[in-house]
Coordinates of C-alpha atoms in Angstrom, one line a residue:
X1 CA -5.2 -15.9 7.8
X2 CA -5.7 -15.0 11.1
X3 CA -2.9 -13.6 14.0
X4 CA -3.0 -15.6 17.4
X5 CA -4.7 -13.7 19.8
X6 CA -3.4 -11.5 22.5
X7 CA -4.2 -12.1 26.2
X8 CA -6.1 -9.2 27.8
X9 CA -6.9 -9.1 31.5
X10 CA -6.4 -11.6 33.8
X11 CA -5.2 -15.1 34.5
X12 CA -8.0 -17.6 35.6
X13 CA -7.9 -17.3 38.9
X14 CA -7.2 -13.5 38.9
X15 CA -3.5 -14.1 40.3
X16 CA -0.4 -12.6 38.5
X17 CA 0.5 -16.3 37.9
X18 CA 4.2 -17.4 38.6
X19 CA 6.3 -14.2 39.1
X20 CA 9.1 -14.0 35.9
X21 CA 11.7 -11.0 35.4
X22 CA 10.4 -8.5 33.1
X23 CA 12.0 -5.4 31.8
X24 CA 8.4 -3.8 31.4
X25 CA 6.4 -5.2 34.4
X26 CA 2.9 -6.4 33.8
X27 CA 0.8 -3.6 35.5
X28 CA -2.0 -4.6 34.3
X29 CA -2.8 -7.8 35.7
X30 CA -1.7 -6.2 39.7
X31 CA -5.6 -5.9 41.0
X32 CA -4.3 -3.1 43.4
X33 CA -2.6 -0.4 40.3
X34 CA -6.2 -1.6 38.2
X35 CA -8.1 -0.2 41.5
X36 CA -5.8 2.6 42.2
X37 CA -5.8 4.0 38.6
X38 CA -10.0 4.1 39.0
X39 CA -9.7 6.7 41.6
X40 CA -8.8 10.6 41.0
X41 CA -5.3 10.4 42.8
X42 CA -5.0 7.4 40.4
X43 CA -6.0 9.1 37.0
X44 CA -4.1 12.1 38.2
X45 CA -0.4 9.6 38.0
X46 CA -1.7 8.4 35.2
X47 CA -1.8 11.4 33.4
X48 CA 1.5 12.5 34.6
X49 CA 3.2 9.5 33.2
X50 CA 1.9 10.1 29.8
X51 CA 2.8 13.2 29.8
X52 CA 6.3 12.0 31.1
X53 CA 6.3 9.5 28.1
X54 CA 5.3 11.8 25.5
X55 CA 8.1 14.4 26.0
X56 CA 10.4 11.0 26.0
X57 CA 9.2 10.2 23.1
X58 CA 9.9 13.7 21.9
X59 CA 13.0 14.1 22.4
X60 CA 13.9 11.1 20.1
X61 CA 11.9 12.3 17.6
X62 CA 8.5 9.9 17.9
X63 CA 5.2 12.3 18.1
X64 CA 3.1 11.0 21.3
X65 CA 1.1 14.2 21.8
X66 CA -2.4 12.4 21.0
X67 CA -1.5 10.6 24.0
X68 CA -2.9 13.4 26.1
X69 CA -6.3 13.7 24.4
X70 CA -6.6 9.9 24.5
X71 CA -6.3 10.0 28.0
X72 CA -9.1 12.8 28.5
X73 CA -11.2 10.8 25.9
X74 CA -11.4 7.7 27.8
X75 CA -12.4 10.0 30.8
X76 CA -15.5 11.9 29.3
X77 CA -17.9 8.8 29.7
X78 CA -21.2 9.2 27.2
X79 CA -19.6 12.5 25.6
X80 CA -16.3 10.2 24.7
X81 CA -18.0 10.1 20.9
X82 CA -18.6 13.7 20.3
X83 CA -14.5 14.1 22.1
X84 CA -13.3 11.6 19.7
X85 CA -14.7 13.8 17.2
X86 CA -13.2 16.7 17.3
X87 CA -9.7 15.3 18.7
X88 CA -9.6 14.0 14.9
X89 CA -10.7 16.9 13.2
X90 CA -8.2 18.6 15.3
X91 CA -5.3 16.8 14.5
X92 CA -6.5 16.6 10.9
X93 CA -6.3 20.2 10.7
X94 CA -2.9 20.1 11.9
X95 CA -2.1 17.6 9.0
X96 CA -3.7 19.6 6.3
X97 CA -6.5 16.8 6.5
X98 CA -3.4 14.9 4.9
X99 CA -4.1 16.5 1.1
X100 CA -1.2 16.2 -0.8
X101 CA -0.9 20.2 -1.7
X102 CA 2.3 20.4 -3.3
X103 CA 1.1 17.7 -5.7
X104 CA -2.1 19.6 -6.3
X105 CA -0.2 22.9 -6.5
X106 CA 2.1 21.3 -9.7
X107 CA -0.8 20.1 -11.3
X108 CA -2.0 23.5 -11.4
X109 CA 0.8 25.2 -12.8
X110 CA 1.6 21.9 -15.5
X111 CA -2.3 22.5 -16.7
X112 CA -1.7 26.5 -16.8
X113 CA -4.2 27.7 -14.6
X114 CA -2.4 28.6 -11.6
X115 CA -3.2 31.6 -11.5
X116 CA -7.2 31.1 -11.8
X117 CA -7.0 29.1 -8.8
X118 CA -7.1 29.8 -5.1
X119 CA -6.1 26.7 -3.9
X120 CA -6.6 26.7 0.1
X121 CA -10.4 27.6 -1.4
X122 CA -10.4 24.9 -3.6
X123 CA -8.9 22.7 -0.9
X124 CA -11.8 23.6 1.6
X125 CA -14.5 23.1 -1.1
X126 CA -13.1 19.8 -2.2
X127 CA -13.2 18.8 1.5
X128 CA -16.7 19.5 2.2
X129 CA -17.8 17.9 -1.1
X130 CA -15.9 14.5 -0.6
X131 CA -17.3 14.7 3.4
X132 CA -21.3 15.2 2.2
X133 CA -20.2 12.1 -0.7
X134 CA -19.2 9.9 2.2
X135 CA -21.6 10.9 4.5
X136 CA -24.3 10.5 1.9
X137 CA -23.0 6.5 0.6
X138 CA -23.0 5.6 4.0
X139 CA -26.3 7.1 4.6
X140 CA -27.6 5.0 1.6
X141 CA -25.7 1.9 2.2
X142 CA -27.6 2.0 5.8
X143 CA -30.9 1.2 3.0
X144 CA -31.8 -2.1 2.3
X145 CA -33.3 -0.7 -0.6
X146 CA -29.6 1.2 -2.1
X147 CA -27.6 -0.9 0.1
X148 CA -24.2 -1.7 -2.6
X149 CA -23.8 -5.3 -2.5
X150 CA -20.2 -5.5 -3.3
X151 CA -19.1 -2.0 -1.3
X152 CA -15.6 -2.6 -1.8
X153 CA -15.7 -3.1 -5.6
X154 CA -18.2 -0.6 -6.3
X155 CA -15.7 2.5 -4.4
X156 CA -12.6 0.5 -6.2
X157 CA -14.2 0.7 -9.8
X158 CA -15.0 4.5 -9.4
X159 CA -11.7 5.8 -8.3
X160 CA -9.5 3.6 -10.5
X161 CA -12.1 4.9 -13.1
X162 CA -11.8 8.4 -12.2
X163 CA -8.2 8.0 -11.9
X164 CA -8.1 7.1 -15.6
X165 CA -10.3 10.0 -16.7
X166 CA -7.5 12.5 -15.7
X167 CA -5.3 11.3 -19.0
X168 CA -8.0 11.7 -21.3
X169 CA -6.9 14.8 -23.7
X170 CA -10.7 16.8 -23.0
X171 CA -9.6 16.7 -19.6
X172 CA -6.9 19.1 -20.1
X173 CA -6.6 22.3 -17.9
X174 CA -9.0 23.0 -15.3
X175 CA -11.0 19.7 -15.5
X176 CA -8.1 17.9 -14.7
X177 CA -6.9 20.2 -11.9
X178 CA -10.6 20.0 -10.6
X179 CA -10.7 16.0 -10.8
X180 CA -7.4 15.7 -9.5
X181 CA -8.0 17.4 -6.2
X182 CA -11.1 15.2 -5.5
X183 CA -8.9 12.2 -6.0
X184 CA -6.5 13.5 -3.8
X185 CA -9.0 14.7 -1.1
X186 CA -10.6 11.6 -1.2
X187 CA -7.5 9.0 -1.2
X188 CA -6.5 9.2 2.3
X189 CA -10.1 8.2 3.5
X190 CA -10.9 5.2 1.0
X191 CA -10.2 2.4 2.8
X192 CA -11.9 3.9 6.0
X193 CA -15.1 4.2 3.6
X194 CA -14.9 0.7 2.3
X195 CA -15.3 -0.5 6.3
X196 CA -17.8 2.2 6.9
X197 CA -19.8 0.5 4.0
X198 CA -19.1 -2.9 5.1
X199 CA -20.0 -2.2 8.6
X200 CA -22.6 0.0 7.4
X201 CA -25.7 -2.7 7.6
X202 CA -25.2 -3.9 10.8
X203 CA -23.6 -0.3 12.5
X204 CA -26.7 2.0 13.3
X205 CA -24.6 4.6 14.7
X206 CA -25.0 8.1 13.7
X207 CA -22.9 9.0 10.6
X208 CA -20.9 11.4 12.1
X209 CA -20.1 8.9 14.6
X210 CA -18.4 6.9 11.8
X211 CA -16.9 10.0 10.2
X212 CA -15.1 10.1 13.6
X213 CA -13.3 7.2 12.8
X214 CA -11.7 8.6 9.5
X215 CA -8.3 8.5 10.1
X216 CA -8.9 8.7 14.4
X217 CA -6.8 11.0 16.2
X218 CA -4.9 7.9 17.8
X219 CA -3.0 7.6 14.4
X220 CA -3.5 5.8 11.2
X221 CA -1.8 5.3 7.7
X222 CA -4.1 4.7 4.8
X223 CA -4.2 1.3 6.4
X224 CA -7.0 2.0 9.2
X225 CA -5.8 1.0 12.7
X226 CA -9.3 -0.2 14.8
X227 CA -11.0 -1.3 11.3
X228 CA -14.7 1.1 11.5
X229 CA -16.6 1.6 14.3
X230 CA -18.5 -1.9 14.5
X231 CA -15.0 -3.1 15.3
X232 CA -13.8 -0.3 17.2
X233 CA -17.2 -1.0 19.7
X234 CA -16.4 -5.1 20.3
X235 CA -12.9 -3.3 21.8
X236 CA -14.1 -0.8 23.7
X237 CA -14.1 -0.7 27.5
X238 CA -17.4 -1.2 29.0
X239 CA -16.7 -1.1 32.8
X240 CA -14.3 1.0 35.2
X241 CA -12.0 -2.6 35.7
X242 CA -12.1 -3.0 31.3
X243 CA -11.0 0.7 31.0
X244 CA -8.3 0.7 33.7
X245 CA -7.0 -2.5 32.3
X246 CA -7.1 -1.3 29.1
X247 CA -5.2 1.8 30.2
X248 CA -2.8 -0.2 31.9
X249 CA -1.9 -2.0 28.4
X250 CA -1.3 1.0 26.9
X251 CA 1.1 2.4 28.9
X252 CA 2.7 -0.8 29.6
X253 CA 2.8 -0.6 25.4
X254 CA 4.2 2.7 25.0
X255 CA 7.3 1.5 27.9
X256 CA 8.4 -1.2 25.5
X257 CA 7.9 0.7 22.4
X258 CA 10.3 3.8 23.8
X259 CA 12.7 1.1 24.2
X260 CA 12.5 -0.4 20.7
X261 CA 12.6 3.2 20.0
X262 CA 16.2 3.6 21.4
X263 CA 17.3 0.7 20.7
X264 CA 16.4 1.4 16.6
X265 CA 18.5 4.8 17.2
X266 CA 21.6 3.0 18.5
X267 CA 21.7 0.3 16.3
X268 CA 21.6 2.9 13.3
X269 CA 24.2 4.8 15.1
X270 CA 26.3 1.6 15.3
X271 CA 25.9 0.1 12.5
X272 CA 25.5 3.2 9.7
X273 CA 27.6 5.9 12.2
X274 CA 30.5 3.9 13.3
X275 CA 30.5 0.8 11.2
X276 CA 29.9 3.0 7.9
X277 CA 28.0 0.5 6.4
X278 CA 25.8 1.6 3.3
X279 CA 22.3 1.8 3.4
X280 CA 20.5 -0.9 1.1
X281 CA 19.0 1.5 -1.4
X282 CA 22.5 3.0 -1.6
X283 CA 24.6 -0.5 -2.3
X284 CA 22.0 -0.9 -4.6
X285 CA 23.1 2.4 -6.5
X286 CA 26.3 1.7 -6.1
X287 CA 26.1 -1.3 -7.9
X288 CA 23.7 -0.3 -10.8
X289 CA 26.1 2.5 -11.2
X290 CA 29.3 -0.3 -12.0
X291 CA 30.8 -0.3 -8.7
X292 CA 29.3 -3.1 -7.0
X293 CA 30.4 -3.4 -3.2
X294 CA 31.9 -6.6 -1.7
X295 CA 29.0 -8.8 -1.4
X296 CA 29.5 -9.2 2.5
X297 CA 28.6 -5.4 2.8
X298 CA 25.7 -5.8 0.5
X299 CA 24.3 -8.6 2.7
X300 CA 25.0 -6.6 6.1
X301 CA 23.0 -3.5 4.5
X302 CA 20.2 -6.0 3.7
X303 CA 20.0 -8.2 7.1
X304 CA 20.1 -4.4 8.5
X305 CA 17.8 -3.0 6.5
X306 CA 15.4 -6.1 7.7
X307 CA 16.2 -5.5 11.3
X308 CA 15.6 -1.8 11.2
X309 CA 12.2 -2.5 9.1
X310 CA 11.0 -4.3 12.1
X311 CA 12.0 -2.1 14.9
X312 CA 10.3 0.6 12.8
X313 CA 7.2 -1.0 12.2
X314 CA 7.0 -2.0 14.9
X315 CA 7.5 1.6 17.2
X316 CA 5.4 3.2 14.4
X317 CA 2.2 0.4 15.2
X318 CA 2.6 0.7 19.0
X319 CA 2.7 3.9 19.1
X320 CA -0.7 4.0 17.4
X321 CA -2.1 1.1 19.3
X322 CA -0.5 2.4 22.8
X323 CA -2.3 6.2 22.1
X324 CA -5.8 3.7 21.0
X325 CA -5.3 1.6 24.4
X326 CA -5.3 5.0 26.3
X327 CA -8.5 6.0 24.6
X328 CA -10.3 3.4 25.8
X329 CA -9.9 1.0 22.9
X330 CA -8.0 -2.6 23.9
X331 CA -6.5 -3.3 20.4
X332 CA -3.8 -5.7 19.3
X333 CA -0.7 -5.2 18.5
X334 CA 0.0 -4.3 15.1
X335 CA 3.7 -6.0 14.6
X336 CA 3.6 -9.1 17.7
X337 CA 6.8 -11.0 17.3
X338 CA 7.7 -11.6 13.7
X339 CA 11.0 -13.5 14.2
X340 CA 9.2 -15.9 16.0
X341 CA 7.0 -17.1 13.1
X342 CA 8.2 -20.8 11.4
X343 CA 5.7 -20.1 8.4
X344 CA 5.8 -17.6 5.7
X345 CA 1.8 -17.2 6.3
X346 CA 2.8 -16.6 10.0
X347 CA 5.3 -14.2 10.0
X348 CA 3.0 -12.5 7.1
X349 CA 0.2 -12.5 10.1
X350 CA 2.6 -10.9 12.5
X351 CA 4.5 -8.3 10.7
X352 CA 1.5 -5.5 10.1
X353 CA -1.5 -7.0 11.4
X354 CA -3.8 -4.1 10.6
X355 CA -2.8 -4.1 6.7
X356 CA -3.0 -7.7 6.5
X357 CA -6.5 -7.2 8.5
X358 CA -7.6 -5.1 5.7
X359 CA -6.8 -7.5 2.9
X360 CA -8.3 -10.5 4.4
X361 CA -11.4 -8.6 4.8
X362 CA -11.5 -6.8 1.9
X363 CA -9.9 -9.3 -0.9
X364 CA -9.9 -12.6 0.6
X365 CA -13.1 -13.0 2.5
X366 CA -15.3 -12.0 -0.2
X367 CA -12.8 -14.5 -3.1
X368 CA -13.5 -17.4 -0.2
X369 CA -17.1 -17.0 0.3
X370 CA -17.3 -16.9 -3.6
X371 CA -14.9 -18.8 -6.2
X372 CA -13.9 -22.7 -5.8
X373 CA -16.3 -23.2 -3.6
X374 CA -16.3 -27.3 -4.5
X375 CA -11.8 -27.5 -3.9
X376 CA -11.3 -26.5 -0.7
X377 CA -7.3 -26.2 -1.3
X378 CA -7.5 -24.1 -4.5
X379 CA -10.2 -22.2 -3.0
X380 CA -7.9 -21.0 0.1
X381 CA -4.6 -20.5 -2.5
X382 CA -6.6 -18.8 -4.6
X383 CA -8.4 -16.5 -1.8
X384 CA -4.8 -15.6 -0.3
X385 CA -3.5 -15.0 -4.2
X386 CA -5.6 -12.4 -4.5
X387 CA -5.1 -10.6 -1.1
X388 CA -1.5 -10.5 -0.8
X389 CA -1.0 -9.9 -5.0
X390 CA -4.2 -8.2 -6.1
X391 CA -5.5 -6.6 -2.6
X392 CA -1.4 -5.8 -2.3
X393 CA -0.4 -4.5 -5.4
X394 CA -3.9 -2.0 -6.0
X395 CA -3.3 -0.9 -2.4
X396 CA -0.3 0.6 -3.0
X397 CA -0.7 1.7 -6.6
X398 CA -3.8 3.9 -4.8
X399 CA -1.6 4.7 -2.2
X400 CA 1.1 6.3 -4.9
X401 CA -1.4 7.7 -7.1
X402 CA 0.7 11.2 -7.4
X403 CA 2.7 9.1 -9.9
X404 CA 0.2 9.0 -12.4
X405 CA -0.6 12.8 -12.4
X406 CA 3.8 13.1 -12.4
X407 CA 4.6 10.1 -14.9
X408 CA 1.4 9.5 -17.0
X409 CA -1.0 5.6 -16.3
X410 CA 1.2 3.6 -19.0
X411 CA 4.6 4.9 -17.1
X412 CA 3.4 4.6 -14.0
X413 CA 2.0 1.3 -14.4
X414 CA 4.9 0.1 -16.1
X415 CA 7.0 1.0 -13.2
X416 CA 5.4 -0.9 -10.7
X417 CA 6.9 -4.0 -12.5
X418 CA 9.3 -5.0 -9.6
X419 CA 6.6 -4.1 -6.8
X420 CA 4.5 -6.3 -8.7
X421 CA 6.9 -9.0 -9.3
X422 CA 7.5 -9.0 -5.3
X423 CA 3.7 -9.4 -4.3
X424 CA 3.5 -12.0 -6.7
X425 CA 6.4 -14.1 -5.2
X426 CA 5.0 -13.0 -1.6
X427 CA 1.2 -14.2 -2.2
X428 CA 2.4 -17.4 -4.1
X429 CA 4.7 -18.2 -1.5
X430 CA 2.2 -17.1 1.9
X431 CA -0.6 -19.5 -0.1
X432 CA 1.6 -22.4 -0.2
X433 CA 2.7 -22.1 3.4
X434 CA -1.4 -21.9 4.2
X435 CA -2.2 -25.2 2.6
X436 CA 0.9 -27.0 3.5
X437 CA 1.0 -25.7 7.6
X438 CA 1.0 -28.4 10.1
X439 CA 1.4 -28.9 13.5
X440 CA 5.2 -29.6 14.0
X441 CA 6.1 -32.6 16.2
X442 CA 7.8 -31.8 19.4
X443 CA 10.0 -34.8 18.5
X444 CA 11.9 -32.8 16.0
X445 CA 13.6 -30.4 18.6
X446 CA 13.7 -27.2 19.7
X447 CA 16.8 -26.5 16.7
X448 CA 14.3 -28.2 14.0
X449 CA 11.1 -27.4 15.1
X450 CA 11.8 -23.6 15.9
X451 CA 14.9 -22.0 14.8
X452 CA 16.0 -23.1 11.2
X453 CA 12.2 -22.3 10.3
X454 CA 12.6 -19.1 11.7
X455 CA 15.6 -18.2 10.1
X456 CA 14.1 -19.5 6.8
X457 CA 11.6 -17.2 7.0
X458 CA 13.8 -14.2 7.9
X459 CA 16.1 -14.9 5.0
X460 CA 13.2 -15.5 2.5
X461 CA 12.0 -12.0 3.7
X462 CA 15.3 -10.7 3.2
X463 CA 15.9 -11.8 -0.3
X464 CA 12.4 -10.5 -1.6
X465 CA 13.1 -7.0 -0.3
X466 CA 15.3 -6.6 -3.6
X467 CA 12.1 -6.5 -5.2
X468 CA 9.7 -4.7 -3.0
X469 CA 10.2 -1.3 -4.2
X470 CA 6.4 0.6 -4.3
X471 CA 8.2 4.3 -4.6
X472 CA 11.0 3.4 -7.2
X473 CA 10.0 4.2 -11.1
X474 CA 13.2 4.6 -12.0
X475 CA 14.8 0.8 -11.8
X476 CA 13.4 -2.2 -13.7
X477 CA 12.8 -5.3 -12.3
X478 CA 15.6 -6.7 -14.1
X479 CA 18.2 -4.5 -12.9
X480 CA 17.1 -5.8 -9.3
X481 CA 17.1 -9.6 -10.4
X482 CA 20.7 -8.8 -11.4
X483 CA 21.5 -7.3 -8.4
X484 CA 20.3 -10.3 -6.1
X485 CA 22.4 -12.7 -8.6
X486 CA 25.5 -10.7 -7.6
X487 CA 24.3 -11.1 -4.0
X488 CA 24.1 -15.0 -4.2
X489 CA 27.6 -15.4 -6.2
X490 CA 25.6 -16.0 -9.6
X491 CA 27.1 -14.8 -12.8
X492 CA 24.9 -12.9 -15.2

């Protein structure tokens, strides 16, 4: 499960190769703009065109800012650590450290002691606690002697086990409040751990050094963008040349993505403003509420809704990645043409590299290395079965955890049903198109060999987004079978 790699630097023979029309020129393979941005006049236009790109990016609503600090990180040389540092406590300050307080504040009132409470105080405690935990497990896990040997597991086990201790009735009141805000404190930052424990025995970096890397100021989701720090350090840029380069990329990156940027605006202008077309979650709606659209607006709102997905993931990685690249750090892409994939498995790889990164190395790695070890087949279906279902399906369920403490476990679980159902269909589906890729024959054509694959894979992607539905609790899986009948002309 792995993405084709991205070049980085030069050709061979340190040429631009044969000159092609591009809308976003490749900067960073002229040798005179990688020499001129080394020297102060250099870094100086540099600077200005981030700044130029960030209030771009401003004015259509994307948030570049951490652009700027990127930029003075890659510039700070041995102190570019301790800078990293505090541009992500910084920013996490901003964010609240990305605690969900209105959650926490309902609790509070639902178990009657509001009033008892200061919460910003409780906030800050909880903060320091789960910070000294982390610090502390990764301190330990640096021990051959307390070293956890399935890191992963172990953190998994205790949350989901916590998690279940709020619903127990002695919990009631200011135990659950209490328990509650640890969860939540500590959610954001889980899967950051589970690397910092992984990388943990072969990282001897400071601790607060890997702290750093807790959500990075560059951007993250709960999905970690750079892995930890072991992988953050094979990308970093050694020399002057690497971190020019590097540089380059990332404003080169942050050109295209402005215009996927636009672009996304005006085709939601087009097609929702003028065109009037529904959005898919509304057609849905409309249909569950007995009056069903024609079904040639419900599949324009889905092919659209597909579209837009892309475009969005894709400005929302880049943007991340471009802000990383200005740091200093030469990461891939996180969404590298999806519509060109012929496999399910391939498009899976190029659609959100970073999330599919972290279920490869959390989930399928360690199945791999240690179930079916004598059926080589089974053991890779298997292995990719529990990453894109298992890995998938907790991720998520952790991610949306404020549904337990809303709905109750048994309601919340139970209204995961069509999420489930869709990562079921989607690891099933990627594990088949793992054992059964080949090498297609040129013979076949370029209509054969590239384009009806591609658009069977779009179309599959398209159909299963009926069922991938993480936030709603409210519709069952069969109302959205139903729905996709009506979509393919089936009678029910």
């Amino acid at each position: 499960m792995s993405i084709e790699s991205q070049s980085y630097g030069y050709t061979a023979t340190g040429s631009l190769g044969k000159p092609s029309w591009r809308l976003i020129p490749q900067i960073d393979r002229d040798p005179n703009l990688v020499a001129g941005v080394q020297s102060t006049s250099g870094r100086l236009l540099l600077w200005c065109t981030v700044v130029l790109l960030t209030v771009l990016f401003w004015r259509i609503g994307v948030d570049f800012s951490a652009a700027a600090l990127a930029v003075a990180c890659a510039y700070v040389g041995r102190h570019r650590r301790v800078l990293i540092l505090l541009a992500t406590v910084l920013l996490l300050y901003r964010s609240g450290f990305l605690i969900d307080r209105p959650f926490l504040e309902r609790m509070a009132v639902t178990e009657g002691v509001a009033d008892r409470i200061h919460q910003p105080l409780l906030e800050a405690v909880t903060l320091v606690v789960v910070l000294a935990l982390f610090a502390g497990l990764l301190v330990l896990q640096g021990s051959a002697s307390t070293a956890l040997r399935r890191p992963t597991l172990s953190i998994l086990v205790a949350f989901l086990a916590l998690l279940a201790l709020t619903q127990a009735p002695v919990m009631a009141g200011m135990p659950r409040v209490l328990l509650w805000s640890f969860l939540m404190t500590s959610q954001p930052y889980l899967w950051f751990l589970a690397y910092g424990l992984v990388d943990a025995g072969k990282n001897r970096s400071p601790v607060w050094q890997r702290l750093s890397v807790f959500h990075p100021f560059w951007g993250s989701s709960l999905t970690p963008f750079g892995k930890g720090l072991a992988y953050l350090e094979r990308f970093e840029a050694k020399t002057p040349d690497e971190l020019a380069v590097t540089q380059l990329k990332g404003v080169k990156l942050a050109a295209w993505i402005l215009v996927l940027a636009i672009v996304k605006i005006c085709l939601g202008e087009l097609v929702h403003g003028r065109l009037q077309l529904p959005m898919f979650d509304d057609n849905l709606l409309q249909y569950l509420a007995g009056h069903p659209l024609p079904r040639l607006v419900g599949w324009a709102s889905l092919v659209s809704f597909f579209v837009e997905d892309l475009l969005g993931m894709t400005v929302f990685g880049g943007v991340i990645v471009a802000t990383a690249r200005l740091a200093g750090f030469r990461l891939l892409r996180n969404t590298w043409r999806p519509l060109e994939s012929t496999t399910l498995a391939d498009f899976w790889n190029r659609y959100y590299f970073y999330y599919k990164e972290l279920l490869v190395d959390h989930f399928f790695y360690p199945t791999f290395i240690r179930c079916f070890r004598g059926h080589r087949r089974l053991r890779m279906f298997f292995a990719t079965f529990m990453a894109a279902c298992v890995g998938n399906l907790l991720f998520h369920f952790i991610r949306d955890i404020h549904f337990v403490g809303d709905m109750g476990l048994w309601r919340a679980v139970v209204g995961e049903q069509s999420h489930a159902f869709y990562t079921f269909v989607l690891a099933v589906s990627v594990g088949l198109s793992q054992m059964r890729r080949a090498p297609q024959p040129a013979s076949r054509g370029w209509l054969r060999r590239r384009l009806l694959p591609c658009l069977w894979v779009s179309t599959f992607f398209c159909l299963i987004h009926v069922f991938d539905a993480p936030l709603d609790r409210e519709h069952t899986l069969l109302q959205r079978g139903e729905f996709l009948f009506y979509l393919l002309g089936v009678t029910t």
